[in-house]
XYZ file of C-alpha atoms in Angstrom:
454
model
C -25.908 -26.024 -11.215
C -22.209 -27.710 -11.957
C -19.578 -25.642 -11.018
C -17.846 -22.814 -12.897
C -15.087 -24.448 -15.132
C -11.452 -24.445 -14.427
C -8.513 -26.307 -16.165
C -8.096 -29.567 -15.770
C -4.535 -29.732 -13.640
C -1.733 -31.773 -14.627
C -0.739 -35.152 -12.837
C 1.477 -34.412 -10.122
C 4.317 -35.634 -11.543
C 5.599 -35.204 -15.055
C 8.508 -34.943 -17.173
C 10.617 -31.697 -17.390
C 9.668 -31.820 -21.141
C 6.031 -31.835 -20.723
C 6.148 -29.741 -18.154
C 8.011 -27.269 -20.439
C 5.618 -27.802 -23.350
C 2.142 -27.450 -20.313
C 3.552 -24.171 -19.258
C 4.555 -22.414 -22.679
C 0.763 -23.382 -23.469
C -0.601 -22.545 -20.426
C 0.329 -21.979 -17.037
C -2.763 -22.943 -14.940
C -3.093 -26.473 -16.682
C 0.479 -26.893 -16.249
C 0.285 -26.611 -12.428
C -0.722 -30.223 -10.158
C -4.223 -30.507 -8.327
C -2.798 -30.617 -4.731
C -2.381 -27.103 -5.139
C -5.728 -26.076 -3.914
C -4.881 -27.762 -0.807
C -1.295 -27.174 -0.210
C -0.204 -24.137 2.246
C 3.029 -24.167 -0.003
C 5.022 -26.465 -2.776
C 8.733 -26.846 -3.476
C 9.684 -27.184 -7.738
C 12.683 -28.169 -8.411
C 14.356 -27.953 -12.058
C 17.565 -28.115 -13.583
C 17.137 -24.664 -14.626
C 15.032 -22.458 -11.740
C 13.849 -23.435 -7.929
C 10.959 -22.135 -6.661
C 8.432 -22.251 -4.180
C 4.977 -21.537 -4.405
C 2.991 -19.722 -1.661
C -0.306 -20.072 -0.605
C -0.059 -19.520 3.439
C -1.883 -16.113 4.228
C 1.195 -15.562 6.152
C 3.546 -15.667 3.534
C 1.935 -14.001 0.821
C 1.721 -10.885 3.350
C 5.382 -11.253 4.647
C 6.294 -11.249 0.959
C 3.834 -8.653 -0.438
C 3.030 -6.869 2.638
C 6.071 -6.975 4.900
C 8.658 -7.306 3.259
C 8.050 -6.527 -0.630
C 11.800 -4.809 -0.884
C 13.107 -8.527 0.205
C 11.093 -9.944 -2.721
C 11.619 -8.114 -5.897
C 9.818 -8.575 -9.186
C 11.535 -11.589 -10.916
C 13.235 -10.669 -13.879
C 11.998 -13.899 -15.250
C 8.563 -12.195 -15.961
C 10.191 -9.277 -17.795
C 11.604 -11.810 -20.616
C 8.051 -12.103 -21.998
C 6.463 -8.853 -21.460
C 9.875 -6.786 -22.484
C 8.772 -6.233 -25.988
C 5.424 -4.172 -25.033
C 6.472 -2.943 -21.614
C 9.975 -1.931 -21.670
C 10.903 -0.179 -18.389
C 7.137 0.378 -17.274
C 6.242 0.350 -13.618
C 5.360 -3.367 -14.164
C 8.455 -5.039 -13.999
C 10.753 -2.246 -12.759
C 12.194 -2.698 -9.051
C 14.346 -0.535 -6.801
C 14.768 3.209 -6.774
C 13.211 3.147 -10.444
C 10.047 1.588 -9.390
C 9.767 3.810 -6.434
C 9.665 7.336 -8.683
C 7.521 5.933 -11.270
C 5.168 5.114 -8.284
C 5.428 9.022 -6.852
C 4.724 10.043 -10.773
C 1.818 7.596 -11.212
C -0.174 7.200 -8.046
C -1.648 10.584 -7.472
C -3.804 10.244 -10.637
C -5.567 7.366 -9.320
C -6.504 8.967 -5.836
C -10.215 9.302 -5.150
C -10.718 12.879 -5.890
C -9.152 12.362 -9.223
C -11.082 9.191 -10.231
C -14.313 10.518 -9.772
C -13.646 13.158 -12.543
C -13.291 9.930 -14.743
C -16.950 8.810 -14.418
C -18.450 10.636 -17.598
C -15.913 9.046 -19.973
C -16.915 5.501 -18.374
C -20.655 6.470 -18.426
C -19.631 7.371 -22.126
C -18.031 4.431 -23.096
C -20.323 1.968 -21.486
C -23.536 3.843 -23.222
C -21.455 3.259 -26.552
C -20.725 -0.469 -25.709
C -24.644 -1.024 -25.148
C -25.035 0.561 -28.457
C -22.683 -1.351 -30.661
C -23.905 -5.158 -28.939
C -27.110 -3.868 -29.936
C -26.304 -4.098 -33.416
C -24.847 -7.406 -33.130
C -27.953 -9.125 -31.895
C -29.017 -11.782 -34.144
C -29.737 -15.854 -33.706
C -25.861 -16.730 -33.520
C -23.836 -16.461 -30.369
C -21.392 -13.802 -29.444
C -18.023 -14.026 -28.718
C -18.585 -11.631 -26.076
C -14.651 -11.238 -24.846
C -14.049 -9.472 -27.910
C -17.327 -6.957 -26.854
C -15.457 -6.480 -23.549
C -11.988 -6.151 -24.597
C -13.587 -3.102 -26.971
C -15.355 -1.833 -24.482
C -12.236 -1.523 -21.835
C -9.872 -0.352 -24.075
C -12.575 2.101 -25.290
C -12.542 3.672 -21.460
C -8.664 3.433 -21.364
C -8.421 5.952 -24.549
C -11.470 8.013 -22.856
C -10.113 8.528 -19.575
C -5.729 8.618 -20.591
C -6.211 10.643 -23.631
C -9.953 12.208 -23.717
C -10.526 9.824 -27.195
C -13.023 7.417 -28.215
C -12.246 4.107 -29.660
C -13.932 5.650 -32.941
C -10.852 7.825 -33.079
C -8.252 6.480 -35.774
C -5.479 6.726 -33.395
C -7.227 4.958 -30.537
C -8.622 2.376 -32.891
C -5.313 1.742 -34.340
C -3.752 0.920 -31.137
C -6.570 -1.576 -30.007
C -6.258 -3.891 -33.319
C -2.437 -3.969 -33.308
C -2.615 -4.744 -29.675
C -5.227 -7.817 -30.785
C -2.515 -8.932 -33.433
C -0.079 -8.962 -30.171
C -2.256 -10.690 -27.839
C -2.847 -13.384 -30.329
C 1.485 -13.570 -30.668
C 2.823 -12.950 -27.572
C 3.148 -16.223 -25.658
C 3.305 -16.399 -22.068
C 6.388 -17.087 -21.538
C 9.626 -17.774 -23.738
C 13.252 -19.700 -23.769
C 14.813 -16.189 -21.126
C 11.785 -17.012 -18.672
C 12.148 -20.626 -18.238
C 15.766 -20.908 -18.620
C 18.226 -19.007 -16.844
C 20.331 -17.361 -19.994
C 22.645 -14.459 -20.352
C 21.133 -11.068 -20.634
C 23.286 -10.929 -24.138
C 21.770 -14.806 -25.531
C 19.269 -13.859 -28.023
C 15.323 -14.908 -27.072
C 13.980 -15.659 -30.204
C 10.527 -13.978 -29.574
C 8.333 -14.292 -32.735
C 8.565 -11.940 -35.482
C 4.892 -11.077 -35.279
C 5.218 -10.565 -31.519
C 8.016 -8.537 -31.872
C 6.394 -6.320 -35.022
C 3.145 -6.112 -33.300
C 4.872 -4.231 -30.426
C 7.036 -2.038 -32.663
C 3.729 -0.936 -33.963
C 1.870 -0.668 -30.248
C 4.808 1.724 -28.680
C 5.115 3.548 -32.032
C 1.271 3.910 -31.793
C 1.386 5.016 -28.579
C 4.648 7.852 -28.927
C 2.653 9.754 -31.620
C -0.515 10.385 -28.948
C 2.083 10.908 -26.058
C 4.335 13.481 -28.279
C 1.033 15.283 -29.761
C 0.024 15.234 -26.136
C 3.270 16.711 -25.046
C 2.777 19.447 -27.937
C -0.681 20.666 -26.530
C 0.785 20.159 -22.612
C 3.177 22.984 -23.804
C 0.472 25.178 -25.823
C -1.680 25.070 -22.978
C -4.247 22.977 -24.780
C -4.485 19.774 -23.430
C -7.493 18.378 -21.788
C -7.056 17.608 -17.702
C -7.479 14.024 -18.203
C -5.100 11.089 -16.956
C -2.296 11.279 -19.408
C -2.008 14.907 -18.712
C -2.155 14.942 -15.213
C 0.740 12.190 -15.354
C 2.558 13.766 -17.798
C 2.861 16.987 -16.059
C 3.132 15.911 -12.357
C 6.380 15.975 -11.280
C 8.672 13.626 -8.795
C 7.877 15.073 -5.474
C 11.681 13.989 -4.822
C 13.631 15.081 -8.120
C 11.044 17.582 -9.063
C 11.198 15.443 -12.977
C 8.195 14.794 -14.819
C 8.202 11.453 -17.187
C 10.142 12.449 -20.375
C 8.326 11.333 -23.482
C 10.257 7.613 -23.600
C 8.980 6.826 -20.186
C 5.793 7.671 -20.748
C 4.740 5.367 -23.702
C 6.327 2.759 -21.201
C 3.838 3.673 -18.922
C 0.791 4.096 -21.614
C 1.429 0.191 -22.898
C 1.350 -1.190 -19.461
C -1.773 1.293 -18.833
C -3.447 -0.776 -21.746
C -2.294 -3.972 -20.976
C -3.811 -4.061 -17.197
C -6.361 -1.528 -17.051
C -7.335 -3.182 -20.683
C -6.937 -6.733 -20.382
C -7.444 -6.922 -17.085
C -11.024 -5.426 -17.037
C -12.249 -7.024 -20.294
C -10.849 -10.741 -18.602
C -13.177 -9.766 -15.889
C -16.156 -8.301 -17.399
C -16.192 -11.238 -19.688
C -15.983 -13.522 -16.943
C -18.945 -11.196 -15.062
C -21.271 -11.722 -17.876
C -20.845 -16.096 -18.336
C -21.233 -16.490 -14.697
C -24.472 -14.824 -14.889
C -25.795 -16.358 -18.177
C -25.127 -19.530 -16.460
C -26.703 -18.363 -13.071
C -29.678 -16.551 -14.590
C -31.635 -16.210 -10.634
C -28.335 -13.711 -10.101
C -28.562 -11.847 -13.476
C -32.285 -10.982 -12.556
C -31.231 -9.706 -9.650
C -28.668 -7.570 -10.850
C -30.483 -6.478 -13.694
C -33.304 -5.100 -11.457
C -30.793 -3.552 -9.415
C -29.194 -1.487 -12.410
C -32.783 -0.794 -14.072
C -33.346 0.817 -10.255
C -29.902 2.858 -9.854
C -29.438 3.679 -13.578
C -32.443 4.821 -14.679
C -31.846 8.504 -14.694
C -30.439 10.558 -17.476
C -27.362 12.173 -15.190
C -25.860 9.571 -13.381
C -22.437 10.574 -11.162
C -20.058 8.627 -9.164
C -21.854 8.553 -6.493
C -23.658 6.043 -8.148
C -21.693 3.354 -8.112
C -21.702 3.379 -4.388
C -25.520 1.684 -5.232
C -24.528 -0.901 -7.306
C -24.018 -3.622 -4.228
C -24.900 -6.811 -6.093
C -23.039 -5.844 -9.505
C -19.869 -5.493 -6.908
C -20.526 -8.558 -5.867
C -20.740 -10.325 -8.761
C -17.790 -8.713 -10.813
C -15.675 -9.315 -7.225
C -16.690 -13.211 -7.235
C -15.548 -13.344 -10.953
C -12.340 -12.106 -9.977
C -11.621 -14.625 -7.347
C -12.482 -17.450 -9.774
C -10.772 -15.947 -12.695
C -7.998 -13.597 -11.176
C -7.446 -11.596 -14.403
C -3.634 -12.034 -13.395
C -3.648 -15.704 -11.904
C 0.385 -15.948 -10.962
C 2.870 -12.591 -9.071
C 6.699 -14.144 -9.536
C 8.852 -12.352 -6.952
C 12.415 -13.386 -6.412
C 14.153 -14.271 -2.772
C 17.180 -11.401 -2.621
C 18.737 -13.405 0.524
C 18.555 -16.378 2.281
C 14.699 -17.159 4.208
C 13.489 -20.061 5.873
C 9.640 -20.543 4.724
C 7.789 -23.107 6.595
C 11.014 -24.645 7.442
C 12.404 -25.336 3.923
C 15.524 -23.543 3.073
C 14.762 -20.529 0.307
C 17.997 -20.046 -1.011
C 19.022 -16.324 -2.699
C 17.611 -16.425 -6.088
C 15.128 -18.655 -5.680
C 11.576 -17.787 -7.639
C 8.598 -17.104 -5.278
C 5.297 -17.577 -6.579
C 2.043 -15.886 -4.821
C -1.017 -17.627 -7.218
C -4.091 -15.693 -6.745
C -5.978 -18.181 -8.738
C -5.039 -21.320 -6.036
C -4.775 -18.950 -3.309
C -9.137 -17.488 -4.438
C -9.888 -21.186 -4.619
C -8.001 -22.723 -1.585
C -10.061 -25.795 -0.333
C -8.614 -24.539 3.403
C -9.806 -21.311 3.440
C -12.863 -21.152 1.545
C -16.099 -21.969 1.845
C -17.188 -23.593 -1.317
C -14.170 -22.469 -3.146
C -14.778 -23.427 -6.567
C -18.609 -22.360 -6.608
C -20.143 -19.115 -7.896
C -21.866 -17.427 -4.968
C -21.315 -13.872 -4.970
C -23.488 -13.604 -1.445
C -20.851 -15.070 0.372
C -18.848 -11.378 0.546
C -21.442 -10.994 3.362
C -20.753 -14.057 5.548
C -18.252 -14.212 7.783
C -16.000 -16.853 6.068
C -16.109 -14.609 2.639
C -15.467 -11.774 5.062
C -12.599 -13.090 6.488
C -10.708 -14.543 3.304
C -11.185 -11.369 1.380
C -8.742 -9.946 4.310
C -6.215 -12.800 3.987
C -6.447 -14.819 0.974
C -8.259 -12.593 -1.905
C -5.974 -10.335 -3.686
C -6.540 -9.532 -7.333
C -4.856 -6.592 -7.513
C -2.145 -8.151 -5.497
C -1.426 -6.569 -2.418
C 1.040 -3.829 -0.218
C 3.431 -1.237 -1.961
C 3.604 -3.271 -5.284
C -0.607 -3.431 -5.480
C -2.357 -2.297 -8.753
C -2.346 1.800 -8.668
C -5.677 1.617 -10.776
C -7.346 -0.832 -8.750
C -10.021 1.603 -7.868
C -10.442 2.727 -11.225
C -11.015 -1.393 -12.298
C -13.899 -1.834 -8.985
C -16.093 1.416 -11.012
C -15.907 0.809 -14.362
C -16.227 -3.421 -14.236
C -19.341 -3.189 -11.900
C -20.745 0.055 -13.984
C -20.004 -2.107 -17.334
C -21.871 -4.927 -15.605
C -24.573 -3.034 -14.700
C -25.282 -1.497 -17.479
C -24.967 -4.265 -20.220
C -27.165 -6.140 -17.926
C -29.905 -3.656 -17.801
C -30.156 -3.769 -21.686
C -29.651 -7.491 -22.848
C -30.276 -10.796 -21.290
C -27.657 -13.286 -21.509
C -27.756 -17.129 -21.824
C -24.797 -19.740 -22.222
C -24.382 -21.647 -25.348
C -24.747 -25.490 -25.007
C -22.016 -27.115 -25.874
C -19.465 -24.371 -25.715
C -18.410 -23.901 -21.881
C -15.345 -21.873 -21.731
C -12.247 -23.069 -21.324
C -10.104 -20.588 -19.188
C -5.948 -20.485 -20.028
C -3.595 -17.888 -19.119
C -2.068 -16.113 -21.663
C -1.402 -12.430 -20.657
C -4.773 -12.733 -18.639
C -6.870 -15.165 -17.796
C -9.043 -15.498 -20.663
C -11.378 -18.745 -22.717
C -9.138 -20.990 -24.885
C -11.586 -20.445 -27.507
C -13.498 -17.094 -26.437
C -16.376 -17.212 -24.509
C -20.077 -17.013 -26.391
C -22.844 -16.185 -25.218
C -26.600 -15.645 -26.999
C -27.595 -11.997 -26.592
C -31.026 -10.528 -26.426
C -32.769 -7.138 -25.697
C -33.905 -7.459 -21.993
């Protein structure tokens, strides 16, 4: 079996032009080869220096450590300011730290098991609507995930199914911004003003306008039944109404769609990157999708499943964790040096970008063990052991890691588990996938797949 595919990387040195044009299109193929290898790499541009990290030792001093040392560059912000705003993404300081204190406690244990019926519920619905897609064609089965995690998002924040006109509102505008919003623009690559005008797209900036406006109408109606006494105990209330354990102030209404977009975007995009990602790995490794579908026709079949049961689902873990270290849903974290370091004795001056890459850093010819191979058993040998404590971090890693990472490891292995207990999945000749970053890591042109009832 060849290996998974991955972007061809650029040649290790080109022109600032091209290397302009390579990372406005994509910022994987834009990056040189040597960087599976390297334990760090110096860039230098007119415009921004920065140094890219793939020591074990420095990612933790800067993610673990240190994190208040290494900020969130404001460079990321530029392109993800239209959607996000002021959202616990790309906020820093003092801000960041109360929107944590708000935002955490949702996503504790205790509170995520009371989220497995509306997963169960969205998943059984997902089997439901492939199943009337079956036919001779392939799917273009990213757009079946990307449904099918935004459909648990509206579930589990605001207790409605994609069905629901609001909900299914929000998931095609955010489509029409996904398919605008570029990964970067001019304020990301080029040092400018805060006041020089960024020239985002019209569509980009409409589709967003629509998204947040979208999104105020559920959190205001939500606010309205908060106050009645009506509102369901599900994730957007329990947000909405838990207050700053310093300040004793809940989210006001403002900060709170902030907080629902970036909800969407990586509890949304995220898990549908993965899932889809899940499900071509196993159509092109069809020895592990038996395996996994006999597991899930073993675990599932009973009419009343509970959390517990995800504790069962060992090789759909394994799988949907292996997808995520070849296709880190977000392959890049940009941080920013606040004083003067000395990293592997270069010079890091104040200012300077840092760049932890999960998707060199999952694939690091140093560390791994077959690094750019599908092998989902290797979780239980001692090298896969070992580099899932230093050099595997999806959901990035110390203060600044994903709050719903938990949520993301039951629903993508439930998803998995139960798509593969109904359908068998095979890869379409000719059409390998193509993965690019755009907001995640997704196929250039989708990624199809032939679908039939197991």
């Amino acid at each position: 079996m060849s290996q998974p595919p991955r972007p061809t990387p650029r040649p290790d040195r080109v022109s600032l032009w091209r290397y302009f044009r390579l990372f406005r299109a994509d910022i994987l193929s834009a990056q040189p080869g040597r960087l599976y290898r390297a334990w760090m790499a110096e860039f230098r541009t007119p415009f921004f220096h920065s140094f890219l990290c793939n020591d074990p030792e420095l990612v933790d001093l800067v993610l673990n450590r240190r994190p208040l040392d290494f900020p969130k560059s404001d460079r990321i912000r530029e392109g993800l300011k239209p959607l996000l705003r002021e959202s616990v993404f790309v906020t820093n300081g003092p801000q960041w730290q109360r929107q944590r204190r708000i935002i955490d406690p949702a996503f504790e244990g205790g509170r995520l098991r009371e989220t497995f019926p509306a997963m169960w519920a969205a998943g059984r619905a997902c089997v439901e609507r492939l199943r009337m897609k079956i036919a001779a064609d392939p799917i273009e089965i990213e757009g079946e995930t990307s449904h099918a995690a935004a459909d648990i998002i509206f579930r589990t924040l605001f207790s409605l199914p994609i069905e629901d006109r609001a909900a299914s509102e929000v998931f095609a505008a955010f489509k029409a911004h996904q398919r605008t919003a570029p990964v970067v623009n001019l304020g990301a690559l080029l040092p400018l003003p805060r006041w020089f005008p960024r020239f985002r797209a019209r569509e980009t900036r409409a589709s967003a306008r629509r998204i947040r406006a979208l999104i105020e109408q559920l959190t205001e109606a939500r606010a309205r039944e908060i106050a009645a006494g009506t509102a369901p105990d599900d994730l957007a209330t329990k947000i909405m109404t838990f207050p700053d354990p310093e300040t004793g102030a809940c989210f006001a209404t403002g900060e709170m769609v902030d907080q629902v977009a970036v909800f969407f975007l990586a509890g949304h995009e995220t898990s549908a990157s993965a899932l889809a990602w899940s499900l071509y790995l196993l159509a092109t490794h069809p020895d592990w999708q038996a395996r996994v579908a006999a597991e899930a026709q073993e675990v599932l079949n009973t009419e009343t499943p509970d959390f517990s049961t995800l504790n069962r689902l060992k090789l759909s873990r394994a799988v949907f964790r292996e997808a995520m270290r070849l296709y880190p849903p977000v392959p890049m974290f940009v941080r920013e040096a606040r004083g003067k370091e000395n990293f592997r004795s270069r010079e890091v001056a104040p200012g300077a970008q840092v760049v932890i890459s999960p998707w060199h850093l999952h694939r690091h010819e140093r560390l791994w063990d077959d690094p750019h191979g599908f092998d989902p058993a290797r979780w239980e040998s001692e090298n896969g052991k070992a580099c899932q404590r230093r050099a595997y971090i999806p959901f990035s890693t110390g203060p600044r890691a994903c709050p719903g990472a938990g949520f993301a490891m039951a629903e993508g292995p439930l998803l998995l588990a139960m798509l593969t207990r109904a359908f068998r999945f095979e890869a379409v000749e000719g059409r390998e996938p193509v993965p690019v970053a755009h907001l995640t890591v997704r196929g250039r042109d989708g990624i199809w797949l032939r679908v039939s009832e197991r």
